[in-house]
JSON list of C-alpha atoms in Angstrom, two decimals:
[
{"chain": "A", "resi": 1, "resn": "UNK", "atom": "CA", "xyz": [44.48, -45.30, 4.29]},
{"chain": "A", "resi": 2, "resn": "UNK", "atom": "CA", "xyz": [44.90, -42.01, 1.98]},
{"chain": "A", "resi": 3, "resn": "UNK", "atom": "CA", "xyz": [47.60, -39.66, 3.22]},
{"chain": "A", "resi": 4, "resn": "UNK", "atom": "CA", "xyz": [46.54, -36.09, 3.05]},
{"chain": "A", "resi": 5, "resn": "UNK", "atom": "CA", "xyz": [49.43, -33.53, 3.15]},
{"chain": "A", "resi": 6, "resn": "UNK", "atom": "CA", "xyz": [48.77, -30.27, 4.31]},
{"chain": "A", "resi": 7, "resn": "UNK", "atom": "CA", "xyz": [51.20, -27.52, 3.11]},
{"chain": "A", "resi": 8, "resn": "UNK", "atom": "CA", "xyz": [50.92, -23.90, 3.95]},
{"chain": "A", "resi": 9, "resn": "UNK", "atom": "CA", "xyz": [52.08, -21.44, 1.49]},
{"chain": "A", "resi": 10, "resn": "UNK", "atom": "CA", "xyz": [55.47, -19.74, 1.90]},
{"chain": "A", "resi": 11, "resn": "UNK", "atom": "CA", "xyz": [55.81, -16.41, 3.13]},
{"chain": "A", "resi": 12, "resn": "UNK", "atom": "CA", "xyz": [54.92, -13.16, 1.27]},
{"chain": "A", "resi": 13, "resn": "UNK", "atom": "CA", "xyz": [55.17, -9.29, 1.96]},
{"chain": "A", "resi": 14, "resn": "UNK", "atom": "CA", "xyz": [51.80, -9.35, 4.31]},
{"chain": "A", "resi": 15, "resn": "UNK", "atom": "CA", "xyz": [51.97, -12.40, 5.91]},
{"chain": "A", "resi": 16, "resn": "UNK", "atom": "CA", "xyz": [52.34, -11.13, 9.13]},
{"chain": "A", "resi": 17, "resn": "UNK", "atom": "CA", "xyz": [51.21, -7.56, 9.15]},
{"chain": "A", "resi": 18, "resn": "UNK", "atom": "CA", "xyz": [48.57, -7.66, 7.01]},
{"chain": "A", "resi": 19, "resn": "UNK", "atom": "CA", "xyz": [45.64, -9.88, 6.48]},
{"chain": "A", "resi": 20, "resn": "UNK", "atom": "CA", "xyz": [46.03, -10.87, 2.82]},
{"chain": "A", "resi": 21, "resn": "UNK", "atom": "CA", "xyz": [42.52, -12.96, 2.27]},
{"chain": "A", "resi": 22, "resn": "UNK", "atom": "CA", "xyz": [41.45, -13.06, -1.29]},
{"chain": "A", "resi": 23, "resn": "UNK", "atom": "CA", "xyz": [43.98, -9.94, -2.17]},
{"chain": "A", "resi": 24, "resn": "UNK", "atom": "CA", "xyz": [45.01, -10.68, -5.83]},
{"chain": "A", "resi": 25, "resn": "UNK", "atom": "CA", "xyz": [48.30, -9.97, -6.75]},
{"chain": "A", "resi": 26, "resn": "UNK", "atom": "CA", "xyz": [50.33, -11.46, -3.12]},
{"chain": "A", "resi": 27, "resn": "UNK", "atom": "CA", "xyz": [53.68, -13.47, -4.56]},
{"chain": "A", "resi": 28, "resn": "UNK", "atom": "CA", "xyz": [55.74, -15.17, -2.79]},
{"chain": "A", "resi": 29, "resn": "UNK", "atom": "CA", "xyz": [59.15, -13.17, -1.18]},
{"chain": "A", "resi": 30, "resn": "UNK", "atom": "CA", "xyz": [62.33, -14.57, -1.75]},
{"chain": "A", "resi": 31, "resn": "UNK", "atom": "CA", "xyz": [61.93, -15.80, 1.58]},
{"chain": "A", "resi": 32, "resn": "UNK", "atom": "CA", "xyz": [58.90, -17.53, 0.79]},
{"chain": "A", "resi": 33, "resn": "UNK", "atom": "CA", "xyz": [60.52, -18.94, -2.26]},
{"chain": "A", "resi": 34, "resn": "UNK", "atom": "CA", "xyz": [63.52, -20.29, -0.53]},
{"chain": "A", "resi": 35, "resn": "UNK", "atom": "CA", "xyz": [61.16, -21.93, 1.68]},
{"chain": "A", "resi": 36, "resn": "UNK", "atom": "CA", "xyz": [59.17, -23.64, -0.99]},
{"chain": "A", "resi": 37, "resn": "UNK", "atom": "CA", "xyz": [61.93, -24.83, -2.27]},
{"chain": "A", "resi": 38, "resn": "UNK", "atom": "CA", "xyz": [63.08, -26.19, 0.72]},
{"chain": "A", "resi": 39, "resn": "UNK", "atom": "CA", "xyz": [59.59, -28.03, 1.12]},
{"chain": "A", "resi": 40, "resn": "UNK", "atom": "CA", "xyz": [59.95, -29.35, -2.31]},
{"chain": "A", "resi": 41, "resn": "UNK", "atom": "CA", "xyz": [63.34, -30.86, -1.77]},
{"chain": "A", "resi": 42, "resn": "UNK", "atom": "CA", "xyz": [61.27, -32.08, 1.66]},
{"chain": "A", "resi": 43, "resn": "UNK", "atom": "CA", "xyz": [59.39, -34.05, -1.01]},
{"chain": "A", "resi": 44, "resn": "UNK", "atom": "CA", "xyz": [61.52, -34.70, -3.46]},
{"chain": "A", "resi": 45, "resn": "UNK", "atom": "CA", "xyz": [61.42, -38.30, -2.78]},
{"chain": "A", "resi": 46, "resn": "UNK", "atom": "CA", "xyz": [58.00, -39.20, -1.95]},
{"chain": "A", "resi": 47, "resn": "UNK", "atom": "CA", "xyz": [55.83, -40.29, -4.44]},
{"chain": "A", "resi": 48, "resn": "UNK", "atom": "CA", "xyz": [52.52, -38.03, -5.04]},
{"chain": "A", "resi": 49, "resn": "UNK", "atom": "CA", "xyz": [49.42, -38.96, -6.35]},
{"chain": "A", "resi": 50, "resn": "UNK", "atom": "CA", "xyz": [47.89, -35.97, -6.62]},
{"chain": "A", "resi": 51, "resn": "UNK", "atom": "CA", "xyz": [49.11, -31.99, -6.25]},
{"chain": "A", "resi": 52, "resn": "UNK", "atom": "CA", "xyz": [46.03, -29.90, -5.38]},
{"chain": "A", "resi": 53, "resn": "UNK", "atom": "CA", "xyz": [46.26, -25.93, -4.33]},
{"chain": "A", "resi": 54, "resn": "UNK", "atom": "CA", "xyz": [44.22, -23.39, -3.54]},
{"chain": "A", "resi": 55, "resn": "UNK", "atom": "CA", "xyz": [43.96, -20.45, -6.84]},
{"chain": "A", "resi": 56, "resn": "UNK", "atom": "CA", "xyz": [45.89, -17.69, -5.06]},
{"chain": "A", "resi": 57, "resn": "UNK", "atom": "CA", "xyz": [48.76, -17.00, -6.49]},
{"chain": "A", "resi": 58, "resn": "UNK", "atom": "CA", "xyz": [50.77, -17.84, -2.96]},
{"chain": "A", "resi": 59, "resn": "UNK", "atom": "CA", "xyz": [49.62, -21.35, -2.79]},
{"chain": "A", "resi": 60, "resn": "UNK", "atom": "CA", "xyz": [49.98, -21.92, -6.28]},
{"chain": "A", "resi": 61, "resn": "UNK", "atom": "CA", "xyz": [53.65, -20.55, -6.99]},
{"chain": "A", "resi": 62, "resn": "UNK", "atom": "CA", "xyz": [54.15, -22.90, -3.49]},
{"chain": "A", "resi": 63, "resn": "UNK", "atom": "CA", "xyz": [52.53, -25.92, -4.92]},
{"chain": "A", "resi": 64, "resn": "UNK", "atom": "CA", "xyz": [54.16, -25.53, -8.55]},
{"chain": "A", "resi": 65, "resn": "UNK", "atom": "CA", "xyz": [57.91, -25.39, -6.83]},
{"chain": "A", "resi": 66, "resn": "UNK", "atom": "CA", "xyz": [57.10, -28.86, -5.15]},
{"chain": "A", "resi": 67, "resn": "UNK", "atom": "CA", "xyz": [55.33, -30.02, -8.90]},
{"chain": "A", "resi": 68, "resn": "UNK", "atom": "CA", "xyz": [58.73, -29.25, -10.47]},
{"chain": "A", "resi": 69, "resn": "UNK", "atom": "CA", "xyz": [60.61, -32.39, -11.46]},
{"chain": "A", "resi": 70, "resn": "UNK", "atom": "CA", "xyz": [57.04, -34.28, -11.24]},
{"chain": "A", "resi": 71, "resn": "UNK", "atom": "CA", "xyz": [54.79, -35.45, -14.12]},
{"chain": "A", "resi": 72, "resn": "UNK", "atom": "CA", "xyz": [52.02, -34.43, -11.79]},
{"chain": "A", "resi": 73, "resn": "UNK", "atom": "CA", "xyz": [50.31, -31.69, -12.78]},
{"chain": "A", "resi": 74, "resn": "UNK", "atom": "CA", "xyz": [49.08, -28.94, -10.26]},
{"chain": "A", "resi": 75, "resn": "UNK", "atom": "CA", "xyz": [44.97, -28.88, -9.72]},
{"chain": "A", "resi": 76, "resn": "UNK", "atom": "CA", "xyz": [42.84, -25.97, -8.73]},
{"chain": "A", "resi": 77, "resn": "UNK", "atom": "CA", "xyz": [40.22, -26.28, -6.15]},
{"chain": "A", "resi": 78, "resn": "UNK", "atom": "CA", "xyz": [38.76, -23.20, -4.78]},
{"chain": "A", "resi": 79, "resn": "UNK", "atom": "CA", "xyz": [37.35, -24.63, -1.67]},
{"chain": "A", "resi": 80, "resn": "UNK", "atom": "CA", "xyz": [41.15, -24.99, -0.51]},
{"chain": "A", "resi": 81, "resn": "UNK", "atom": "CA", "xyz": [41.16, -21.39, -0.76]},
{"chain": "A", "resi": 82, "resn": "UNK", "atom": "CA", "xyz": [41.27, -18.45, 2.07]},
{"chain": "A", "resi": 83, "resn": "UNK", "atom": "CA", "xyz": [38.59, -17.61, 4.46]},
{"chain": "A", "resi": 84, "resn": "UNK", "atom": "CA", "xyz": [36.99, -14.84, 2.80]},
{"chain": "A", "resi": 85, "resn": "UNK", "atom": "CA", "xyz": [37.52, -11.86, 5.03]},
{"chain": "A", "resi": 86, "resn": "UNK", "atom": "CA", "xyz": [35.40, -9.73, 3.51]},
{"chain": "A", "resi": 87, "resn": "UNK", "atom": "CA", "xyz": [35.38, -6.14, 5.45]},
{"chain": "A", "resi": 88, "resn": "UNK", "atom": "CA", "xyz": [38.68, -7.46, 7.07]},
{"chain": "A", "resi": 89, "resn": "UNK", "atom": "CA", "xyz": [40.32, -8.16, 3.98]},
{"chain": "A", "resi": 90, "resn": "UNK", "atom": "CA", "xyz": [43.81, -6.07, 3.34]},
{"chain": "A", "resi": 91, "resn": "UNK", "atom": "CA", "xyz": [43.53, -4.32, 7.01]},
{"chain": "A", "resi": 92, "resn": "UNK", "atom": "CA", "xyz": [46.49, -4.43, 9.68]},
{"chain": "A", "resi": 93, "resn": "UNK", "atom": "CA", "xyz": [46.11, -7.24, 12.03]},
{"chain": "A", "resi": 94, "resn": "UNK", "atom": "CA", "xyz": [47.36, -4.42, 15.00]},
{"chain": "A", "resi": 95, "resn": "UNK", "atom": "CA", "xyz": [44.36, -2.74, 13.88]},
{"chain": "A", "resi": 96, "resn": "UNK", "atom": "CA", "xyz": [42.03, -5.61, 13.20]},
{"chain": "A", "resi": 97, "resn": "UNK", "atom": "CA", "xyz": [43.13, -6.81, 17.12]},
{"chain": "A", "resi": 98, "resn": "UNK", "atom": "CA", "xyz": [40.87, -3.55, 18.56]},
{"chain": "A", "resi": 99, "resn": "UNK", "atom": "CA", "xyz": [37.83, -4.63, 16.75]},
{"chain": "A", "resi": 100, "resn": "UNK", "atom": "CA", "xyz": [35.08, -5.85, 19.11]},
{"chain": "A", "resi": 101, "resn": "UNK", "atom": "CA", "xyz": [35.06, -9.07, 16.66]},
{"chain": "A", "resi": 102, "resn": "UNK", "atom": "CA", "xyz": [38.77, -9.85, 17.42]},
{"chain": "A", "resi": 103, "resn": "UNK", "atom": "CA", "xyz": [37.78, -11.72, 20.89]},
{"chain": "A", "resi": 104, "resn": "UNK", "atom": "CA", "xyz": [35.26, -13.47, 19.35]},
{"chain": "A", "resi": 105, "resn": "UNK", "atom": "CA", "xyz": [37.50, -14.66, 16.34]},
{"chain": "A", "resi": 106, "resn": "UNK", "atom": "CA", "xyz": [39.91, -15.57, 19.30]},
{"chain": "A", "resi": 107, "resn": "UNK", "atom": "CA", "xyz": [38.04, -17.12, 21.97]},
{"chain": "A", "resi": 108, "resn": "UNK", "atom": "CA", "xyz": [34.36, -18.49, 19.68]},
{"chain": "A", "resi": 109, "resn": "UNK", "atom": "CA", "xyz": [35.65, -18.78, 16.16]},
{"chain": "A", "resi": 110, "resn": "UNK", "atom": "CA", "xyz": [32.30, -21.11, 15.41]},
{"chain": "A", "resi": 111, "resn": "UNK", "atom": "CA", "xyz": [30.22, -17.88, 16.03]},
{"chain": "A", "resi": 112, "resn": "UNK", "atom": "CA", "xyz": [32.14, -15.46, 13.25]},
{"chain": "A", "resi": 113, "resn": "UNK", "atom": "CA", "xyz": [30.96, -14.14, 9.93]},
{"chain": "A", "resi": 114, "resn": "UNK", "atom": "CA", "xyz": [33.31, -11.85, 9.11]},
{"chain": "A", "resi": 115, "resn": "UNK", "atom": "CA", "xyz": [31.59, -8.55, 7.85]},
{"chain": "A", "resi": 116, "resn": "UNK", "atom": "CA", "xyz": [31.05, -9.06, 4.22]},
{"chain": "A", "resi": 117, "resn": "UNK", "atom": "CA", "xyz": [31.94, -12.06, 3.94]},
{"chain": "A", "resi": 118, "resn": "UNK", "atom": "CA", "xyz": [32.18, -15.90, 5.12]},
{"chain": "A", "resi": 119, "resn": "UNK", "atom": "CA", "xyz": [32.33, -17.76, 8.78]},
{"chain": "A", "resi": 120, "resn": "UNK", "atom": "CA", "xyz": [34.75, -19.70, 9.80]},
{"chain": "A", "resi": 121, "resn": "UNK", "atom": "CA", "xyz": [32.65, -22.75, 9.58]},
{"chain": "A", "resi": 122, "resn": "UNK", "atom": "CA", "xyz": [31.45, -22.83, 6.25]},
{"chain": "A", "resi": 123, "resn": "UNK", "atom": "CA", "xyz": [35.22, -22.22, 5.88]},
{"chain": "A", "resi": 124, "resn": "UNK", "atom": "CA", "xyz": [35.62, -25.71, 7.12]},
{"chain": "A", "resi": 125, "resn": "UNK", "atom": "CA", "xyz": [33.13, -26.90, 5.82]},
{"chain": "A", "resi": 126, "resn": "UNK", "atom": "CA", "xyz": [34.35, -26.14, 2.64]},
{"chain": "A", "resi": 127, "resn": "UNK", "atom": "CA", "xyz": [37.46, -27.50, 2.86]},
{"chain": "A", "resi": 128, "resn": "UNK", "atom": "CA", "xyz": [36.89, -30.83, 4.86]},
{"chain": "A", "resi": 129, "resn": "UNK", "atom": "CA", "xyz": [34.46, -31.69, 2.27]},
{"chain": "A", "resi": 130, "resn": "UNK", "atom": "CA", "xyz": [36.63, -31.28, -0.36]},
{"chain": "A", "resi": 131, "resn": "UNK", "atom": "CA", "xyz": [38.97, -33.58, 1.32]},
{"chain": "A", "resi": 132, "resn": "UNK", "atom": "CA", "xyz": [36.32, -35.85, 1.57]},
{"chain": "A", "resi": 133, "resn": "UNK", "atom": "CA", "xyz": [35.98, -35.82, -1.95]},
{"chain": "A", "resi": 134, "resn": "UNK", "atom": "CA", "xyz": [39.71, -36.07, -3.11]},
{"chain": "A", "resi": 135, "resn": "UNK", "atom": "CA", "xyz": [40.11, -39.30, -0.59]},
{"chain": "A", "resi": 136, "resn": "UNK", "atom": "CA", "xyz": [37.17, -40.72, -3.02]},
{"chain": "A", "resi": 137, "resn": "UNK", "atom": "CA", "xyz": [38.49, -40.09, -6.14]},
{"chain": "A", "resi": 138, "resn": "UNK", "atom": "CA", "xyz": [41.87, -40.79, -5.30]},
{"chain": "A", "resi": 139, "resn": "UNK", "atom": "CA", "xyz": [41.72, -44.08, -3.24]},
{"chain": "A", "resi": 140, "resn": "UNK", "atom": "CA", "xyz": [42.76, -45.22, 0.13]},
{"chain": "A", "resi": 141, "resn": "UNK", "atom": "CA", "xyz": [46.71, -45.88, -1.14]},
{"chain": "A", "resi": 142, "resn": "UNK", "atom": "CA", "xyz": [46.62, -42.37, -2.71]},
{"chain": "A", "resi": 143, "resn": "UNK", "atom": "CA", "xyz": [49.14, -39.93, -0.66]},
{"chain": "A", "resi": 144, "resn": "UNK", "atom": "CA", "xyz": [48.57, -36.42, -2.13]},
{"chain": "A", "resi": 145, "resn": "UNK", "atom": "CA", "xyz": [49.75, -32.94, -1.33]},
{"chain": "A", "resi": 146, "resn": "UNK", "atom": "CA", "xyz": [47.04, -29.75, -0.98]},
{"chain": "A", "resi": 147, "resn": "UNK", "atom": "CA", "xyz": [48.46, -26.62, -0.40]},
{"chain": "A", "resi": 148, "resn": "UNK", "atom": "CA", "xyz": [46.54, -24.19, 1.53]},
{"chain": "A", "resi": 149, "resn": "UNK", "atom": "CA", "xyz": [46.30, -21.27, 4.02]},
{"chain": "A", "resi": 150, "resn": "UNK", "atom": "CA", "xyz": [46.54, -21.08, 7.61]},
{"chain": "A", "resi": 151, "resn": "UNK", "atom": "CA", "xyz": [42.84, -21.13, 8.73]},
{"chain": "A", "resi": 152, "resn": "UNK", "atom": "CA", "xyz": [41.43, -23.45, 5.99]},
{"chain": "A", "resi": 153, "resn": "UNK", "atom": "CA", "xyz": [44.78, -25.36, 7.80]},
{"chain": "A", "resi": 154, "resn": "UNK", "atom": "CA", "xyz": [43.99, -25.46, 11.14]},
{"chain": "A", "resi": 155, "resn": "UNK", "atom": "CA", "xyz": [39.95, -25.99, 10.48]},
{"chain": "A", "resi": 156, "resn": "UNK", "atom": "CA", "xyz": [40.73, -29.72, 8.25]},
{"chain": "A", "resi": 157, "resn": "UNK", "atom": "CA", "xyz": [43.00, -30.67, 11.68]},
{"chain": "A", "resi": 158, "resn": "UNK", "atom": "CA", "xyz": [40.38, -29.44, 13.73]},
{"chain": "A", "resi": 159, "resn": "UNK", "atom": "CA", "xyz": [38.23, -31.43, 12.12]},
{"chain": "A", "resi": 160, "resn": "UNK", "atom": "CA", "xyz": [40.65, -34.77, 11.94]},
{"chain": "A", "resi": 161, "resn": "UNK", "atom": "CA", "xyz": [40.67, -34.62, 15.33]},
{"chain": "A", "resi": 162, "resn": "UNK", "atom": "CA", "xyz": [37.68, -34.25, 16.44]},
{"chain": "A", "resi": 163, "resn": "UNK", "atom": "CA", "xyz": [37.65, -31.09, 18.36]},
{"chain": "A", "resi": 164, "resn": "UNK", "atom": "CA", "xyz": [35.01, -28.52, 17.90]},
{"chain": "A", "resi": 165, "resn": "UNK", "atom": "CA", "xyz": [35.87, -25.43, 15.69]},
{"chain": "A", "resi": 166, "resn": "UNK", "atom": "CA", "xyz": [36.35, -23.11, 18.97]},
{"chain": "A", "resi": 167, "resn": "UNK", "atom": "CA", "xyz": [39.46, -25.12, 19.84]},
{"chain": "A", "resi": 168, "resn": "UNK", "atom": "CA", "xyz": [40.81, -24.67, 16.15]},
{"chain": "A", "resi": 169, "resn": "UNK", "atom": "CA", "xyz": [43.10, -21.30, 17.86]},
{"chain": "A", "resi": 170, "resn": "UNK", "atom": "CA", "xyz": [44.97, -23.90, 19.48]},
{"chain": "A", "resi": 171, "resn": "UNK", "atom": "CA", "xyz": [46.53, -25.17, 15.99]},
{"chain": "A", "resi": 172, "resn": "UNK", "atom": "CA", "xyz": [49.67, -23.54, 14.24]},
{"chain": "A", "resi": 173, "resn": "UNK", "atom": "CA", "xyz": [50.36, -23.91, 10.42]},
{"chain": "A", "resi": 174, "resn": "UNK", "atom": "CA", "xyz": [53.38, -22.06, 9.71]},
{"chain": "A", "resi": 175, "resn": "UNK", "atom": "CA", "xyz": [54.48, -20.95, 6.42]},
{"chain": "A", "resi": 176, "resn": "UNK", "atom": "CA", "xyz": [55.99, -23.59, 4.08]},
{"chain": "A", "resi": 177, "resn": "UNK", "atom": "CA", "xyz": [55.01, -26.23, 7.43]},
{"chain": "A", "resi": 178, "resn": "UNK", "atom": "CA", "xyz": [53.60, -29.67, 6.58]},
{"chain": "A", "resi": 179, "resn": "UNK", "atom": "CA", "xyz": [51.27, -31.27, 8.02]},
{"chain": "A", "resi": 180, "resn": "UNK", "atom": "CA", "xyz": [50.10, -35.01, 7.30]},
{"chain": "A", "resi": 181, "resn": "UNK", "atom": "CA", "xyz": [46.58, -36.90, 8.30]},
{"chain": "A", "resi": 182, "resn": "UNK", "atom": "CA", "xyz": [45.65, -40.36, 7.52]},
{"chain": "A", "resi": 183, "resn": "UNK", "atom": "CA", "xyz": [42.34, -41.47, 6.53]},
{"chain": "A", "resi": 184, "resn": "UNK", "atom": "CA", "xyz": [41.29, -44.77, 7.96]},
{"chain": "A", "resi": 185, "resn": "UNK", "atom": "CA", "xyz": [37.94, -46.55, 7.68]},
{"chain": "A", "resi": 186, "resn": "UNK", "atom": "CA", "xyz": [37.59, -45.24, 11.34]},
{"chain": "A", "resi": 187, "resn": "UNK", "atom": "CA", "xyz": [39.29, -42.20, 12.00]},
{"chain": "A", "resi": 188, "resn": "UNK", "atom": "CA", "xyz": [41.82, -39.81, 11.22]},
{"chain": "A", "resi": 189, "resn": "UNK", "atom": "CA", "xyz": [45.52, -39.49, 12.40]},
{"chain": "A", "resi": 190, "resn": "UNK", "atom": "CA", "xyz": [47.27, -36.70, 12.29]},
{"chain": "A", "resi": 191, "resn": "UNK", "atom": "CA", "xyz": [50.93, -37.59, 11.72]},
{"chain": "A", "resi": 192, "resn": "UNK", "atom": "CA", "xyz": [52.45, -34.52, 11.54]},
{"chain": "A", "resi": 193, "resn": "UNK", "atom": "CA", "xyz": [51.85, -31.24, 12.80]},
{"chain": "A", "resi": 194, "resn": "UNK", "atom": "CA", "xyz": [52.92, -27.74, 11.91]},
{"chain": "A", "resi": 195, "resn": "UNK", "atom": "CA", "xyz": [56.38, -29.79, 10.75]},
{"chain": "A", "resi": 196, "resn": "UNK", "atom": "CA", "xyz": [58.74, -27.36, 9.01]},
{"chain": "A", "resi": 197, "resn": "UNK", "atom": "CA", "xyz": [61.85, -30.24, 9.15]},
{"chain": "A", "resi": 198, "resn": "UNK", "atom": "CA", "xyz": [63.13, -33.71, 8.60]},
{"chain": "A", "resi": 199, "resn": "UNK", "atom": "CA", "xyz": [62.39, -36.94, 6.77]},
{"chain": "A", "resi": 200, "resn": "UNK", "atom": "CA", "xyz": [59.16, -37.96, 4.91]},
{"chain": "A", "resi": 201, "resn": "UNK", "atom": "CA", "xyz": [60.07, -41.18, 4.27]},
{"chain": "A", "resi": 202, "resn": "UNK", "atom": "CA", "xyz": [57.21, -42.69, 6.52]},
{"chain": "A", "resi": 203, "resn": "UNK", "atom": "CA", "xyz": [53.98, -40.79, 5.47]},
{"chain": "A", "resi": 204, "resn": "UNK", "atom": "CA", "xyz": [53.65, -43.93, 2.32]},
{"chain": "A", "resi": 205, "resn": "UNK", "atom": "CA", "xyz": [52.33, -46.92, 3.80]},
{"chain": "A", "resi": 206, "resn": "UNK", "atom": "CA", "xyz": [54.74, -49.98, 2.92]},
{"chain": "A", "resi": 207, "resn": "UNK", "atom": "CA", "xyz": [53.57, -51.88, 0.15]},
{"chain": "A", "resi": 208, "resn": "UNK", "atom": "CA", "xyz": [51.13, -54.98, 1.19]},
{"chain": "A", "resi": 209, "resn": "UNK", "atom": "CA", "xyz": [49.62, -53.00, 4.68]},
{"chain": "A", "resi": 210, "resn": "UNK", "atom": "CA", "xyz": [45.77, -53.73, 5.12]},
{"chain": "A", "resi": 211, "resn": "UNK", "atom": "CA", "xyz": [43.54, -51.14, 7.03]},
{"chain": "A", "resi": 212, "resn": "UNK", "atom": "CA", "xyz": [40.87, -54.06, 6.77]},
{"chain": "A", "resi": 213, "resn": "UNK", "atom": "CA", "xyz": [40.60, -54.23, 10.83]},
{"chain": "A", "resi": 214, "resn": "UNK", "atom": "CA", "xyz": [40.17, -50.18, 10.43]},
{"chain": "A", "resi": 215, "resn": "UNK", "atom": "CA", "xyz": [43.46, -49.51, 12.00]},
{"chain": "A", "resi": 216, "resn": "UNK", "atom": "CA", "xyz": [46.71, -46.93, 11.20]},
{"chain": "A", "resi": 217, "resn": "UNK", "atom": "CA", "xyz": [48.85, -50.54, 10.67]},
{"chain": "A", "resi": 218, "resn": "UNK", "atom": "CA", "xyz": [48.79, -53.42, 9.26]},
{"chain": "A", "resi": 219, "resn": "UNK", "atom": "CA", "xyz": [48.22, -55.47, 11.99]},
{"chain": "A", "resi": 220, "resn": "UNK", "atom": "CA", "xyz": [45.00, -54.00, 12.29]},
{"chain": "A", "resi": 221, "resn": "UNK", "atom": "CA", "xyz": [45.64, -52.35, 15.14]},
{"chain": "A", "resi": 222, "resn": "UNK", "atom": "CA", "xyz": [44.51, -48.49, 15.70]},
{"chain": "A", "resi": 223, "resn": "UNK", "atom": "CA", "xyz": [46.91, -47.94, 18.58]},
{"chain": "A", "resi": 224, "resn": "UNK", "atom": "CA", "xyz": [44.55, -46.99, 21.10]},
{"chain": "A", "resi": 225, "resn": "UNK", "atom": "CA", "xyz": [46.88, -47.50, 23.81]},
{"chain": "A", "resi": 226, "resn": "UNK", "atom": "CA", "xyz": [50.50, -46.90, 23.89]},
{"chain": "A", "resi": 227, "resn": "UNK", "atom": "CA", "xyz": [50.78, -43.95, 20.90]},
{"chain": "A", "resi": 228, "resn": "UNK", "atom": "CA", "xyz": [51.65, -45.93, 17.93]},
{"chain": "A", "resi": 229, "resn": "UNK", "atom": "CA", "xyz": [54.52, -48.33, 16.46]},
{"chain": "A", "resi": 230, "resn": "UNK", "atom": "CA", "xyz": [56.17, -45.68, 14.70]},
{"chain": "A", "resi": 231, "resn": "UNK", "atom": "CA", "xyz": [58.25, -47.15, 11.05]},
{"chain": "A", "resi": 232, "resn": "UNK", "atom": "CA", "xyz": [60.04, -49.57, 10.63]}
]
């Protein structure tokens, strides 16, 4: 049962306006660092196992506010990082929004390559198999935080559950949000989604549960029917 926790960076100066991509150089604002910090104190109490980020500077100055405190050190893995926008990259999204691709990036996302450089599915590709890989080396009692971007975001969820990558539009991931999925020996849950508030006190399994029947409890049960228990 490894707990993945998905954390968009904070805001900077483009998010919004602009479509940063791979730009070097994009801090955080001082609203973005008020909100890592707020997502940090989020944290603050729940045990991680592992900090990962993606190696723009965003994600990482997001990822080292919730490492503060913490003996555990933040790692770099570039598939966490942006979709690589290529032509796209640094260019007003008003602008970008006349472009014959826009509709497509809307409406087909599985069917973009942006012009020099990647699609939006070896973008997920990229990043569900590195969470593949972190589950492994971690373990299934691991809970671990990877901070990320918005796309690379909404593409793992996609993913988790189950929907094809045209649907992933239908996904937010605010700045500074959280979002948390549980790997299962059957499936994914997500258990949070786009959450920007409240307690985290849940997203550790209690000591002693068993996903040996494959389930999100330790009864075994997956909760097919009727939503979940919720915590105790």
């Amino acid at each position: 049962m490894t707990t993945l926790l998905l954390a968009r960076h904070g805001l900077t100066h483009l998010t919004g306006p602009v479509l940063a991509g791979w730009t070097p150089g994009v801090h955080l604002s001082d609203r973005g660092r008020e909100q890592a910090g707020a997502l940090a104190s989020r944290l603050s109490a729940l045990e991680l196992d592992a900090i990962v980020s993606s190696p723009l500077e965003r994600c990482q100055e997001t990822a080292l506010a919730v490492a503060a405190g913490r003996e555990t050190p933040v790692r770099t893995d570039e598939r966490f990082g942006e979709c690589r926008y290529g032509d796209w990259t640094g260019r007003p999204l008003g602008e970008l929004a006349k472009d014959p691709l826009w509709p497509v990036v809307q409406n087909h996302p599985s069917a973009v390559t942006f012009p020099g450089g990647e699609s939006l599915a070896a973008v997920q590709h990229r990043a569900v198999s590195a969470v593949r890989e972190w589950n492994e080396r971690l373990g299934p009692k691991a809970v671990y935080l990877v901070c990320s971007h918005g796309d690379v975001i909404k593409a793992i969820v996609a993913d988790a559950m189950g929907l094809h990558l045209d649907q992933f539009q239908r996904i937010s991931a605010d700045p500074a949000s959280l979002t948390a999925i549980r790997y299962t020996p059957v499936r994914p849950f997500v258990l949070r989604l786009n959450d920007i508030g409240g307690d985290v006190a849940g997203l550790r399994p209690p000591e002693g549960a068993d996903d040996a029947g494959g389930g999100e409890n330790p009864s075994g049960s997956d909760a097919a029917v009727g939503g979940g228990a919720g915590t105790t």
